[in-house]
Amino acid sequence: MNGLETRRGSTKAILGVLLAVILVLYGFPFVYLLLTSFKPPSEAIAVPPSVVPNAWTLENYVAALAKEGVVPALVNSVVTAVLSTLLSLLLAVPAAYAVTRYRTPSGRVFVLAALVTRMVPTIAIGAPLVETMRALGIGDTSFALAIAHTTISLPLSIWLMASFFEAVPDEIEEAAKMDGASRLGALWRVVLPVVSGGLAVTAIFAFLASWNEFLFALLLTSVRAQTTPIVIANFQTQFGLDWGAMTALAAVYSLPVILLTLVLQRHIVAGLTLGAVKG
């Protein structure tokens, strides 16, 4: 018994060390970015670089937010990501619900086809999308960019929501129908509240897919709908890249996603464990 407990303790210790190493490797780039954003501009480009600022300053944040186009780009990023998330959910929820409740062979093929389309490189559909948006007269708009981002997030959203709906027993809907609810009413009043955690998981993945996207934003926007990733990439001066302002704006741009994750963390955990047991 003591030998078994010793092995378990050793295993936990090894796992703890591995998790600590992974956390350091994963978190250090962002920590370094954050520390660089507080360095004076001259120190941000110093060679060799220092990890911790010798002098702390908010100069980079002031310069970044005062730069022309930065604030509108932040607004565009929020609008585009929210629109894309809503479009993904509005399309993914009924599609996934129909697939899981009717359980037809064509439905299973549809889910598989959705996942296959997710594997298509975005550059392959970038040019056709640009021409399509221009032909429709909605080029360089947040709505057009949101539609493009939805093509990225929708396949994964359908697959995620299908797995969450599968975890909901049919008996719950049958009980609602016996009480007089229609299928749509049962979905809205019974099923969706049960899978609220799954909706949160799907929403945050769709939001992140739009928030972090660069290629479509580069191809489909020029001035009016330009998002923050494009603006960050254009932080160029006569002396090279403005690392201080770039890191400051990148830190600001990371904040909404971090806050969103913290706000939804309870729902995310619930959603991720929803499909573990059915019935």
mmCIF file of N, CA, C and O in Angstrom, residues 144-217:
data_model
loop_
_atom_site.group_PDB
_atom_site.id
_atom_site.type_symbol
_atom_site.label_atom_id
_atom_site.label_comp_id
_atom_site.label_asym_id
_atom_site.label_seq_id
_atom_site.Cartn_x
_atom_site.Cartn_y
_atom_site.Cartn_z
ATOM 1 N N ALA A 144 -19.121 42.468 -44.176
ATOM 2 C CA ALA A 144 -18.474 41.568 -45.128
ATOM 3 C C ALA A 144 -17.375 40.760 -44.446
ATOM 4 O O ALA A 144 -17.238 39.551 -44.677
ATOM 5 N N LEU A 145 -16.598 41.419 -43.604
ATOM 6 C CA LEU A 145 -15.529 40.714 -42.899
ATOM 7 C C LEU A 145 -16.102 39.693 -41.924
ATOM 8 O O LEU A 145 -15.546 38.600 -41.756
ATOM 9 N N ALA A 146 -17.224 40.040 -41.285
ATOM 10 C CA ALA A 146 -17.864 39.093 -40.365
ATOM 11 C C ALA A 146 -18.348 37.850 -41.096
ATOM 12 O O ALA A 146 -18.233 36.727 -40.588
ATOM 13 N N ILE A 147 -18.878 38.033 -42.314
ATOM 14 C CA ILE A 147 -19.304 36.881 -43.112
ATOM 15 C C ILE A 147 -18.103 35.992 -43.445
ATOM 16 O O ILE A 147 -18.166 34.760 -43.352
ATOM 17 N N ALA A 148 -16.995 36.631 -43.819
ATOM 18 C CA ALA A 148 -15.781 35.870 -44.128
ATOM 19 C C ALA A 148 -15.289 35.110 -42.904
ATOM 20 O O ALA A 148 -14.890 33.943 -43.003
ATOM 21 N N HIS A 149 -15.322 35.747 -41.743
ATOM 22 C CA HIS A 149 -14.882 35.083 -40.518
ATOM 23 C C HIS A 149 -15.814 33.943 -40.135
ATOM 24 O O HIS A 149 -15.381 32.955 -39.528
ATOM 25 N N THR A 150 -17.081 34.081 -40.479
ATOM 26 C CA THR A 150 -18.044 33.015 -40.182
ATOM 27 C C THR A 150 -17.700 31.748 -40.950
ATOM 28 O O THR A 150 -17.934 30.629 -40.460
ATOM 29 N N THR A 151 -17.126 31.888 -42.142
ATOM 30 C CA THR A 151 -16.724 30.697 -42.898
ATOM 31 C C THR A 151 -15.638 29.918 -42.157
ATOM 32 O O THR A 151 -15.482 28.712 -42.381
ATOM 33 N N ILE A 152 -14.893 30.604 -41.296
ATOM 34 C CA ILE A 152 -13.861 29.933 -40.506
ATOM 35 C C ILE A 152 -14.464 29.250 -39.284
ATOM 36 O O ILE A 152 -14.145 28.107 -38.963
ATOM 37 N N SER A 153 -15.340 29.969 -38.588
ATOM 38 C CA SER A 153 -15.842 29.488 -37.298
ATOM 39 C C SER A 153 -17.052 28.564 -37.419
ATOM 40 O O SER A 153 -17.290 27.737 -36.535
ATOM 41 N N LEU A 154 -17.829 28.666 -38.505
ATOM 42 C CA LEU A 154 -19.077 27.905 -38.604
ATOM 43 C C LEU A 154 -18.879 26.393 -38.575
ATOM 44 O O LEU A 154 -19.608 25.694 -37.857
ATOM 45 N N PRO A 155 -17.938 25.814 -39.339
ATOM 46 C CA PRO A 155 -17.785 24.348 -39.279
ATOM 47 C C PRO A 155 -17.496 23.830 -37.872
ATOM 48 O O PRO A 155 -18.108 22.848 -37.432
ATOM 49 N N LEU A 156 -16.593 24.502 -37.161
ATOM 50 C CA LEU A 156 -16.291 24.077 -35.796
ATOM 51 C C LEU A 156 -17.484 24.297 -34.882
ATOM 52 O O LEU A 156 -17.755 23.478 -33.989
ATOM 53 N N SER A 157 -18.220 25.388 -35.104
ATOM 54 C CA SER A 157 -19.400 25.671 -34.278
ATOM 55 C C SER A 157 -20.455 24.593 -34.449
ATOM 56 O O SER A 157 -21.082 24.153 -33.473
ATOM 57 N N ILE A 158 -20.675 24.154 -35.678
ATOM 58 C CA ILE A 158 -21.652 23.084 -35.936
ATOM 59 C C ILE A 158 -21.216 21.800 -35.232
ATOM 60 O O ILE A 158 -22.024 21.121 -34.585
ATOM 61 N N TRP A 159 -19.954 21.460 -35.368
ATOM 62 C CA TRP A 159 -19.454 20.230 -34.760
ATOM 63 C C TRP A 159 -19.554 20.280 -33.234
ATOM 64 O O TRP A 159 -19.961 19.300 -32.594
ATOM 65 N N LEU A 160 -19.205 21.412 -32.645
ATOM 66 C CA LEU A 160 -19.290 21.545 -31.189
ATOM 67 C C LEU A 160 -20.736 21.452 -30.712
ATOM 68 O O LEU A 160 -21.043 20.713 -29.772
ATOM 69 N N MET A 161 -21.636 22.216 -31.350
ATOM 70 C CA MET A 161 -23.026 22.207 -30.912
ATOM 71 C C MET A 161 -23.664 20.839 -31.122
ATOM 72 O O MET A 161 -24.501 20.415 -30.318
ATOM 73 N N ALA A 162 -23.260 20.121 -32.163
ATOM 74 C CA ALA A 162 -23.798 18.777 -32.378
ATOM 75 C C ALA A 162 -23.408 17.855 -31.225
ATOM 76 O O ALA A 162 -24.218 17.054 -30.742
ATOM 77 N N SER A 163 -22.166 17.967 -30.755
ATOM 78 C CA SER A 163 -21.729 17.124 -29.644
ATOM 79 C C SER A 163 -22.466 17.485 -28.359
ATOM 80 O O SER A 163 -22.786 16.608 -27.548
ATOM 81 N N PHE A 164 -22.772 18.772 -28.167
ATOM 82 C CA PHE A 164 -23.501 19.183 -26.963
ATOM 83 C C PHE A 164 -24.966 18.739 -27.022
ATOM 84 O O PHE A 164 -25.527 18.288 -26.019
ATOM 85 N N PHE A 165 -25.600 18.863 -28.187
ATOM 86 C CA PHE A 165 -26.987 18.418 -28.323
ATOM 87 C C PHE A 165 -27.101 16.901 -28.149
ATOM 88 O O PHE A 165 -28.107 16.406 -27.639
ATOM 89 N N GLU A 166 -26.096 16.175 -28.589
ATOM 90 C CA GLU A 166 -26.110 14.720 -28.434
ATOM 91 C C GLU A 166 -26.146 14.322 -26.964
ATOM 92 O O GLU A 166 -26.652 13.249 -26.619
ATOM 93 N N ALA A 167 -25.589 15.174 -26.102
ATOM 94 C CA ALA A 167 -25.534 14.850 -24.677
ATOM 95 C C ALA A 167 -26.862 15.104 -23.962
ATOM 96 O O ALA A 167 -27.013 14.747 -22.795
ATOM 97 N N VAL A 168 -27.824 15.726 -24.650
ATOM 98 C CA VAL A 168 -29.127 16.020 -24.040
ATOM 99 C C VAL A 168 -30.085 14.874 -24.332
ATOM 100 O O VAL A 168 -30.357 14.576 -25.504
ATOM 101 N N PRO A 169 -30.626 14.189 -23.323
ATOM 102 C CA PRO A 169 -31.545 13.064 -23.562
ATOM 103 C C PRO A 169 -32.803 13.493 -24.296
ATOM 104 O O PRO A 169 -33.336 14.591 -24.060
ATOM 105 N N ASP A 170 -33.286 12.657 -25.188
ATOM 106 C CA ASP A 170 -34.514 12.959 -25.924
ATOM 107 C C ASP A 170 -35.717 13.064 -24.992
ATOM 108 O O ASP A 170 -36.702 13.748 -25.306
ATOM 109 N N GLU A 171 -35.633 12.391 -23.838
ATOM 110 C CA GLU A 171 -36.778 12.384 -22.919
ATOM 111 C C GLU A 171 -37.109 13.782 -22.410
ATOM 112 O O GLU A 171 -38.276 14.073 -22.094
ATOM 113 N N ILE A 172 -36.102 14.643 -22.323
ATOM 114 C CA ILE A 172 -36.358 16.010 -21.855
ATOM 115 C C ILE A 172 -37.279 16.737 -22.831
ATOM 116 O O ILE A 172 -38.243 17.405 -22.423
ATOM 117 N N GLU A 173 -37.025 16.591 -24.114
ATOM 118 C CA GLU A 173 -37.877 17.228 -25.116
ATOM 119 C C GLU A 173 -39.252 16.582 -25.154
ATOM 120 O O GLU A 173 -40.274 17.278 -25.336
ATOM 121 N N GLU A 174 -39.291 15.265 -25.032
ATOM 122 C CA GLU A 174 -40.583 14.577 -25.053
ATOM 123 C C GLU A 174 -41.474 15.056 -23.918
ATOM 124 O O GLU A 174 -42.683 15.241 -24.089
ATOM 125 N N ALA A 175 -40.876 15.268 -22.749
ATOM 126 C CA ALA A 175 -41.647 15.780 -21.614
ATOM 127 C C ALA A 175 -42.178 17.172 -21.909
ATOM 128 O O ALA A 175 -43.323 17.505 -21.561
ATOM 129 N N ALA A 176 -41.358 18.013 -22.550
ATOM 130 C CA ALA A 176 -41.801 19.361 -22.895
ATOM 131 C C ALA A 176 -42.938 19.326 -23.910
ATOM 132 O O ALA A 176 -43.895 20.109 -23.821
ATOM 133 N N LYS A 177 -42.855 18.416 -24.866
ATOM 134 C CA LYS A 177 -43.910 18.306 -25.868
ATOM 135 C C LYS A 177 -45.213 17.821 -25.243
ATOM 136 O O LYS A 177 -46.309 18.242 -25.631
ATOM 137 N N MET A 178 -45.122 16.932 -24.251
ATOM 138 C CA MET A 178 -46.323 16.458 -23.562
ATOM 139 C C MET A 178 -46.996 17.594 -22.797
ATOM 140 O O MET A 178 -48.215 17.568 -22.575
ATOM 141 N N ASP A 179 -46.200 18.598 -22.414
ATOM 142 C CA ASP A 179 -46.764 19.764 -21.735
ATOM 143 C C ASP A 179 -47.274 20.812 -22.712
ATOM 144 O O ASP A 179 -47.671 21.915 -22.299
ATOM 145 N N GLY A 180 -47.245 20.487 -24.017
ATOM 146 C CA GLY A 180 -47.820 21.383 -25.009
ATOM 147 C C GLY A 180 -46.819 22.204 -25.792
ATOM 148 O O GLY A 180 -47.223 23.024 -26.627
ATOM 149 N N ALA A 181 -45.532 22.009 -25.565
ATOM 150 C CA ALA A 181 -44.531 22.790 -26.278
ATOM 151 C C ALA A 181 -44.301 22.219 -27.679
ATOM 152 O O ALA A 181 -44.343 21.004 -27.876
ATOM 153 N N SER A 182 -44.078 23.094 -28.639
ATOM 154 C CA SER A 182 -43.712 22.655 -29.985
ATOM 155 C C SER A 182 -42.239 22.266 -29.981
ATOM 156 O O SER A 182 -41.531 22.465 -28.998
ATOM 157 N N ARG A 183 -41.758 21.707 -31.108
ATOM 158 C CA ARG A 183 -40.340 21.346 -31.184
ATOM 159 C C ARG A 183 -39.468 22.590 -31.032
ATOM 160 O O ARG A 183 -38.447 22.565 -30.337
ATOM 161 N N LEU A 184 -39.877 23.682 -31.692
ATOM 162 C CA LEU A 184 -39.115 24.924 -31.577
ATOM 163 C C LEU A 184 -39.183 25.462 -30.156
ATOM 164 O O LEU A 184 -38.184 25.949 -29.615
ATOM 165 N N GLY A 185 -40.371 25.360 -29.532
ATOM 166 C CA GLY A 185 -40.509 25.814 -28.151
ATOM 167 C C GLY A 185 -39.672 24.989 -27.195
ATOM 168 O O GLY A 185 -39.070 25.521 -26.260
ATOM 169 N N ALA A 186 -39.620 23.679 -27.423
ATOM 170 C CA ALA A 186 -38.798 22.803 -26.580
ATOM 171 C C ALA A 186 -37.325 23.137 -26.738
ATOM 172 O O ALA A 186 -36.559 23.134 -25.765
ATOM 173 N N LEU A 187 -36.910 23.437 -27.980
ATOM 174 C CA LEU A 187 -35.516 23.825 -28.208
ATOM 175 C C LEU A 187 -35.177 25.106 -27.464
ATOM 176 O O LEU A 187 -34.142 25.194 -26.797
ATOM 177 N N TRP A 188 -36.067 26.089 -27.565
ATOM 178 C CA TRP A 188 -35.792 27.405 -26.980
ATOM 179 C C TRP A 188 -35.896 27.399 -25.452
ATOM 180 O O TRP A 188 -35.059 27.979 -24.769
ATOM 181 N N ARG A 189 -36.924 26.733 -24.919
ATOM 182 C CA ARG A 189 -37.192 26.814 -23.478
ATOM 183 C C ARG A 189 -36.499 25.725 -22.657
ATOM 184 O O ARG A 189 -36.278 25.902 -21.464
ATOM 185 N N VAL A 190 -36.173 24.601 -23.293
ATOM 186 C CA VAL A 190 -35.645 23.466 -22.533
ATOM 187 C C VAL A 190 -34.214 23.116 -22.938
ATOM 188 O O VAL A 190 -33.315 23.065 -22.105
ATOM 189 N N VAL A 191 -34.009 22.866 -24.230
ATOM 190 C CA VAL A 191 -32.714 22.341 -24.672
ATOM 191 C C VAL A 191 -31.615 23.391 -24.569
ATOM 192 O O VAL A 191 -30.530 23.109 -24.032
ATOM 193 N N LEU A 192 -31.863 24.585 -25.073
ATOM 194 C CA LEU A 192 -30.815 25.612 -25.059
ATOM 195 C C LEU A 192 -30.364 25.980 -23.641
ATOM 196 O O LEU A 192 -29.160 26.152 -23.413
ATOM 197 N N PRO A 193 -31.292 26.110 -22.664
ATOM 198 C CA PRO A 193 -30.806 26.343 -21.296
ATOM 199 C C PRO A 193 -29.929 25.212 -20.774
ATOM 200 O O PRO A 193 -28.974 25.454 -20.030
ATOM 201 N N VAL A 194 -30.229 23.969 -21.173
ATOM 202 C CA VAL A 194 -29.418 22.837 -20.720
ATOM 203 C C VAL A 194 -28.013 22.903 -21.304
ATOM 204 O O VAL A 194 -27.029 22.590 -20.629
ATOM 205 N N VAL A 195 -27.910 23.341 -22.562
ATOM 206 C CA VAL A 195 -26.599 23.392 -23.222
ATOM 207 C C VAL A 195 -26.014 24.807 -23.199
ATOM 208 O O VAL A 195 -25.203 25.158 -24.058
ATOM 209 N N SER A 196 -26.397 25.612 -22.223
ATOM 210 C CA SER A 196 -25.887 26.988 -22.158
ATOM 211 C C SER A 196 -24.362 27.013 -22.045
ATOM 212 O O SER A 196 -23.701 27.896 -22.604
ATOM 213 N N GLY A 197 -23.813 26.039 -21.327
ATOM 214 C CA GLY A 197 -22.357 25.956 -21.254
ATOM 215 C C GLY A 197 -21.745 25.672 -22.606
ATOM 216 O O GLY A 197 -20.705 26.239 -22.969
ATOM 217 N N GLY A 198 -22.376 24.807 -23.384
ATOM 218 C CA GLY A 198 -21.905 24.518 -24.735
ATOM 219 C C GLY A 198 -22.008 25.732 -25.641
ATOM 220 O O GLY A 198 -21.138 25.975 -26.483
ATOM 221 N N LEU A 199 -23.076 26.508 -25.469
ATOM 222 C CA LEU A 199 -23.209 27.750 -26.238
ATOM 223 C C LEU A 199 -22.074 28.715 -25.907
ATOM 224 O O LEU A 199 -21.539 29.380 -26.805
ATOM 225 N N ALA A 200 -21.705 28.783 -24.627
ATOM 226 C CA ALA A 200 -20.609 29.665 -24.225
ATOM 227 C C ALA A 200 -19.297 29.220 -24.846
ATOM 228 O O ALA A 200 -18.516 30.042 -25.336
ATOM 229 N N VAL A 201 -19.047 27.906 -24.836
ATOM 230 C CA VAL A 201 -17.819 27.380 -25.447
ATOM 231 C C VAL A 201 -17.788 27.698 -26.933
ATOM 232 O O VAL A 201 -16.782 28.181 -27.472
ATOM 233 N N THR A 202 -18.893 27.431 -27.622
ATOM 234 C CA THR A 202 -18.959 27.689 -29.057
ATOM 235 C C THR A 202 -18.800 29.165 -29.364
ATOM 236 O O THR A 202 -18.102 29.541 -30.314
ATOM 237 N N ALA A 203 -19.443 30.003 -28.555
ATOM 238 C CA ALA A 203 -19.362 31.448 -28.777
ATOM 239 C C ALA A 203 -17.943 31.965 -28.618
ATOM 240 O O ALA A 203 -17.469 32.772 -29.422
ATOM 241 N N ILE A 204 -17.243 31.492 -27.609
ATOM 242 C CA ILE A 204 -15.894 32.007 -27.379
ATOM 243 C C ILE A 204 -14.933 31.528 -28.457
ATOM 244 O O ILE A 204 -14.031 32.273 -28.889
ATOM 245 N N PHE A 205 -15.122 30.297 -28.952
ATOM 246 C CA PHE A 205 -14.286 29.830 -30.059
ATOM 247 C C PHE A 205 -14.560 30.638 -31.326
ATOM 248 O O PHE A 205 -13.630 30.985 -32.078
ATOM 249 N N ALA A 206 -15.830 30.936 -31.593
ATOM 250 C CA ALA A 206 -16.176 31.737 -32.762
ATOM 251 C C ALA A 206 -15.638 33.160 -32.622
ATOM 252 O O ALA A 206 -15.134 33.746 -33.587
ATOM 253 N N PHE A 207 -15.743 33.706 -31.416
ATOM 254 C CA PHE A 207 -15.237 35.059 -31.170
ATOM 255 C C PHE A 207 -13.728 35.116 -31.377
ATOM 256 O O PHE A 207 -13.203 36.034 -32.018
ATOM 257 N N LEU A 208 -13.019 34.123 -30.843
ATOM 258 C CA LEU A 208 -11.563 34.093 -30.984
ATOM 259 C C LEU A 208 -11.142 33.917 -32.437
ATOM 260 O O LEU A 208 -10.142 34.506 -32.876
ATOM 261 N N ALA A 209 -11.890 33.109 -33.195
ATOM 262 C CA ALA A 209 -11.556 32.905 -34.601
ATOM 263 C C ALA A 209 -11.606 34.214 -35.365
ATOM 264 O O ALA A 209 -10.776 34.466 -36.252
ATOM 265 N N SER A 210 -12.572 35.066 -35.030
ATOM 266 C CA SER A 210 -12.669 36.367 -35.683
ATOM 267 C C SER A 210 -11.681 37.362 -35.104
ATOM 268 O O SER A 210 -11.033 38.106 -35.840
ATOM 269 N N TRP A 211 -11.539 37.357 -33.795
ATOM 270 C CA TRP A 211 -10.682 38.335 -33.116
ATOM 271 C C TRP A 211 -9.222 38.216 -33.542
ATOM 272 O O TRP A 211 -8.520 39.222 -33.682
ATOM 273 N N ASN A 212 -8.758 36.986 -33.770
ATOM 274 C CA ASN A 212 -7.351 36.760 -34.084
ATOM 275 C C ASN A 212 -7.070 36.658 -35.585
ATOM 276 O O ASN A 212 -5.904 36.514 -35.969
ATOM 277 N N GLU A 213 -8.093 36.744 -36.419
ATOM 278 C CA GLU A 213 -7.908 36.514 -37.854
ATOM 279 C C GLU A 213 -7.178 37.684 -38.518
ATOM 280 O O GLU A 213 -7.425 38.848 -38.215
ATOM 281 N N PHE A 214 -6.272 37.350 -39.447
ATOM 282 C CA PHE A 214 -5.454 38.377 -40.097
ATOM 283 C C PHE A 214 -5.647 38.413 -41.617
ATOM 284 O O PHE A 214 -5.799 39.487 -42.194
ATOM 285 N N LEU A 215 -5.652 37.244 -42.267
ATOM 286 C CA LEU A 215 -5.611 37.207 -43.724
ATOM 287 C C LEU A 215 -6.852 37.832 -44.359
ATOM 288 O O LEU A 215 -6.735 38.685 -45.251
ATOM 289 N N PHE A 216 -8.049 37.425 -43.922
ATOM 290 C CA PHE A 216 -9.264 37.997 -44.485
ATOM 291 C C PHE A 216 -9.338 39.493 -44.214
ATOM 292 O O PHE A 216 -9.793 40.272 -45.058
ATOM 293 N N ALA A 217 -8.902 39.899 -43.011
ATOM 294 C CA ALA A 217 -8.906 41.329 -42.689
ATOM 295 C C ALA A 217 -7.967 42.093 -43.621
ATOM 296 O O ALA A 217 -8.245 43.233 -44.004
#
